[in-house]
mmCIF file of C-alpha atoms in Angstrom:
data_model
loop_
_atom_site.group_PDB
_atom_site.id
_atom_site.type_symbol
_atom_site.label_atom_id
_atom_site.label_comp_id
_atom_site.label_asym_id
_atom_site.label_seq_id
_atom_site.Cartn_x
_atom_site.Cartn_y
_atom_site.Cartn_z
ATOM 1 C CA SER A 21 -1.847 15.809 -0.251
ATOM 2 C CA ASP A 22 -5.151 15.325 1.419
ATOM 3 C CA GLY A 23 -4.979 11.418 1.433
ATOM 4 C CA SER A 24 -7.405 10.829 -1.339
ATOM 5 C CA ILE A 25 -6.447 7.956 -3.583
ATOM 6 C CA ARG A 26 -8.176 7.426 -7.104
ATOM 7 C CA LEU A 27 -7.911 4.216 -9.176
ATOM 8 C CA HIS A 28 -7.855 5.060 -12.934
ATOM 9 C CA GLN A 29 -8.357 2.953 -16.020
ATOM 10 C CA MET A 30 -5.721 3.977 -18.801
ATOM 11 C CA THR A 31 -8.576 4.783 -21.305
ATOM 12 C CA SER A 32 -10.478 7.456 -19.163
ATOM 13 C CA GLU A 33 -9.847 10.676 -17.378
ATOM 14 C CA TYR A 34 -12.374 9.821 -14.686
ATOM 15 C CA PRO A 35 -11.536 7.426 -11.767
ATOM 16 C CA LEU A 36 -12.867 3.754 -11.568
ATOM 17 C CA MET A 37 -13.040 4.344 -7.564
ATOM 18 C CA GLN A 38 -12.103 7.149 -5.393
ATOM 19 C CA TRP A 39 -11.292 6.872 -1.655
ATOM 20 C CA ASN A 40 -11.314 10.557 0.042
ATOM 21 C CA ASP A 41 -9.668 10.829 3.248
ATOM 22 C CA SER A 42 -8.043 7.517 3.248
ATOM 23 C CA THR A 43 -5.341 8.315 5.579
ATOM 24 C CA ASN A 44 -7.429 10.639 7.984
ATOM 25 C CA GLY A 45 -6.322 13.661 5.899
ATOM 26 C CA GLN A 46 -2.536 12.878 6.066
ATOM 27 C CA PRO A 47 -0.644 13.403 2.900
ATOM 28 C CA ILE A 48 0.247 10.314 0.989
ATOM 29 C CA ILE A 49 4.095 9.822 0.668
ATOM 30 C CA ALA A 50 3.932 6.517 -1.404
ATOM 31 C CA LEU A 51 1.634 4.239 -3.298
ATOM 32 C CA GLN A 52 2.626 0.898 -4.601
ATOM 33 C CA TRP A 53 0.922 -2.319 -6.036
ATOM 34 C CA ALA A 54 2.073 -5.678 -4.466
ATOM 35 C CA LEU A 55 4.090 -7.421 -6.917
ATOM 36 C CA THR A 56 2.519 -10.793 -6.311
ATOM 37 C CA ARG A 57 -1.148 -10.223 -5.852
ATOM 38 C CA PRO A 58 -2.834 -7.940 -8.473
ATOM 39 C CA ALA A 59 -5.562 -6.621 -6.159
ATOM 40 C CA VAL A 60 -3.290 -5.419 -3.135
ATOM 41 C CA PHE A 61 -1.513 -2.083 -2.960
ATOM 42 C CA PHE A 62 0.331 -0.417 -0.041
ATOM 43 C CA VAL A 63 0.127 3.342 0.998
ATOM 44 C CA LEU A 64 2.388 5.245 3.260
ATOM 45 C CA ASP A 65 1.237 8.523 4.805
ATOM 46 C CA ALA A 66 3.168 11.477 6.288
ATOM 47 C CA SER A 67 2.703 10.116 9.768
ATOM 48 C CA SER A 68 4.481 6.988 9.137
ATOM 49 C CA ASN A 69 1.408 4.801 8.822
ATOM 50 C CA ILE A 70 1.302 1.805 6.003
ATOM 51 C CA TYR A 71 -2.189 0.864 4.857
ATOM 52 C CA ILE A 72 -2.597 -2.427 3.030
ATOM 53 C CA TRP A 73 -5.627 -2.310 0.575
ATOM 54 C CA ASP A 74 -6.976 -5.601 -0.749
ATOM 55 C CA LEU A 75 -9.621 -4.759 -3.247
ATOM 56 C CA LEU A 76 -10.946 -8.332 -3.408
ATOM 57 C CA GLU A 77 -11.556 -8.558 0.356
ATOM 58 C CA ASN A 78 -12.800 -4.996 0.896
ATOM 59 C CA ASP A 79 -13.055 -1.923 -1.815
ATOM 60 C CA LEU A 80 -14.119 0.507 0.871
ATOM 61 C CA LEU A 81 -11.336 0.705 3.368
ATOM 62 C CA PRO A 82 -7.934 -0.896 4.004
ATOM 63 C CA VAL A 83 -7.737 -4.414 5.347
ATOM 64 C CA ALA A 84 -4.767 -3.407 7.646
ATOM 65 C CA LYS A 85 -2.834 -0.408 8.995
ATOM 66 C CA GLN A 86 0.544 -0.546 10.791
ATOM 67 C CA ALA A 87 1.921 2.556 12.400
ATOM 68 C CA ILE A 88 5.905 2.608 12.338
ATOM 69 C CA PRO A 89 6.768 4.512 15.591
ATOM 70 C CA SER A 90 9.638 6.744 16.755
ATOM 71 C CA ASP A 91 11.595 7.217 13.316
ATOM 72 C CA ASN A 92 9.970 8.605 10.517
ATOM 73 C CA VAL A 93 9.440 6.744 7.137
ATOM 74 C CA VAL A 94 10.374 8.714 4.286
ATOM 75 C CA THR A 95 9.555 6.206 1.392
ATOM 76 C CA MET A 96 9.081 2.727 0.783
ATOM 77 C CA ALA A 97 9.534 -0.021 -1.935
ATOM 78 C CA ILE A 98 7.933 -3.196 -2.554
ATOM 79 C CA LEU A 99 9.945 -6.426 -2.704
ATOM 80 C CA GLY A 100 8.876 -9.725 -4.193
ATOM 81 C CA GLU A 101 9.137 -11.751 -7.310
ATOM 82 C CA PRO A 102 5.914 -12.108 -9.329
ATOM 83 C CA GLU A 103 7.086 -15.245 -11.352
ATOM 84 C CA LYS A 104 7.693 -17.236 -8.208
ATOM 85 C CA THR A 105 5.033 -19.076 -6.025
ATOM 86 C CA THR A 106 6.794 -18.620 -2.737
ATOM 87 C CA GLY A 107 4.523 -15.970 -1.500
ATOM 88 C CA LEU A 108 7.338 -13.709 -0.117
ATOM 89 C CA LEU A 109 6.480 -10.137 -0.451
ATOM 90 C CA GLY A 110 8.321 -7.490 1.537
ATOM 91 C CA ILE A 111 8.330 -3.701 2.100
ATOM 92 C CA ALA A 112 11.542 -1.915 2.466
ATOM 93 C CA LEU A 113 11.045 1.139 4.556
ATOM 94 C CA ALA A 114 13.712 4.247 4.345
ATOM 95 C CA LYS A 115 13.770 6.099 7.630
ATOM 96 C CA GLU A 116 14.766 9.667 8.428
ATOM 97 C CA SER A 117 17.422 8.451 10.576
ATOM 98 C CA GLY A 118 19.230 6.497 7.507
ATOM 99 C CA LEU A 119 18.102 3.388 8.440
ATOM 100 C CA ILE A 120 16.286 0.651 6.250
ATOM 101 C CA ASP A 121 13.818 -1.730 7.527
ATOM 102 C CA ILE A 122 12.467 -4.590 5.617
ATOM 103 C CA GLN A 123 9.180 -6.307 6.891
ATOM 104 C CA TYR A 124 7.731 -9.181 5.153
ATOM 105 C CA VAL A 125 3.888 -9.186 4.488
ATOM 106 C CA LYS A 126 1.511 -11.850 5.698
ATOM 107 C CA LYS A 127 1.078 -14.615 3.035
ATOM 108 C CA LYS A 128 -2.835 -13.822 2.481
ATOM 109 C CA TRP A 129 -1.871 -10.565 1.086
ATOM 110 C CA ALA A 130 1.097 -12.060 -1.106
ATOM 111 C CA LEU A 131 -0.161 -15.031 -2.731
ATOM 112 C CA HIS A 132 -2.670 -15.131 -5.961
#
């Protein structure tokens, strides 16, 4: 609810990493790992901002942020086929108006 993200290992109750206020205090609506690249995850906040984290590139801050203007995004789903090497990785955004928007992610965040 405060924008904090914690990365846990299954064998410990204590986080390996913790990022406080990662969304400038906005609640996190959804967080999902990329299907095609293990160190990348996506965060959607309550203000319809999407943050891309690539822990191999920067483990302190997101590597990109994209605001989705005008129509609130209520949830997201990550699309991709991990067994294929095409590098296609997408984000399906469900908007408050009922529209679904699919955006593709740059290959540098999609490929192994």
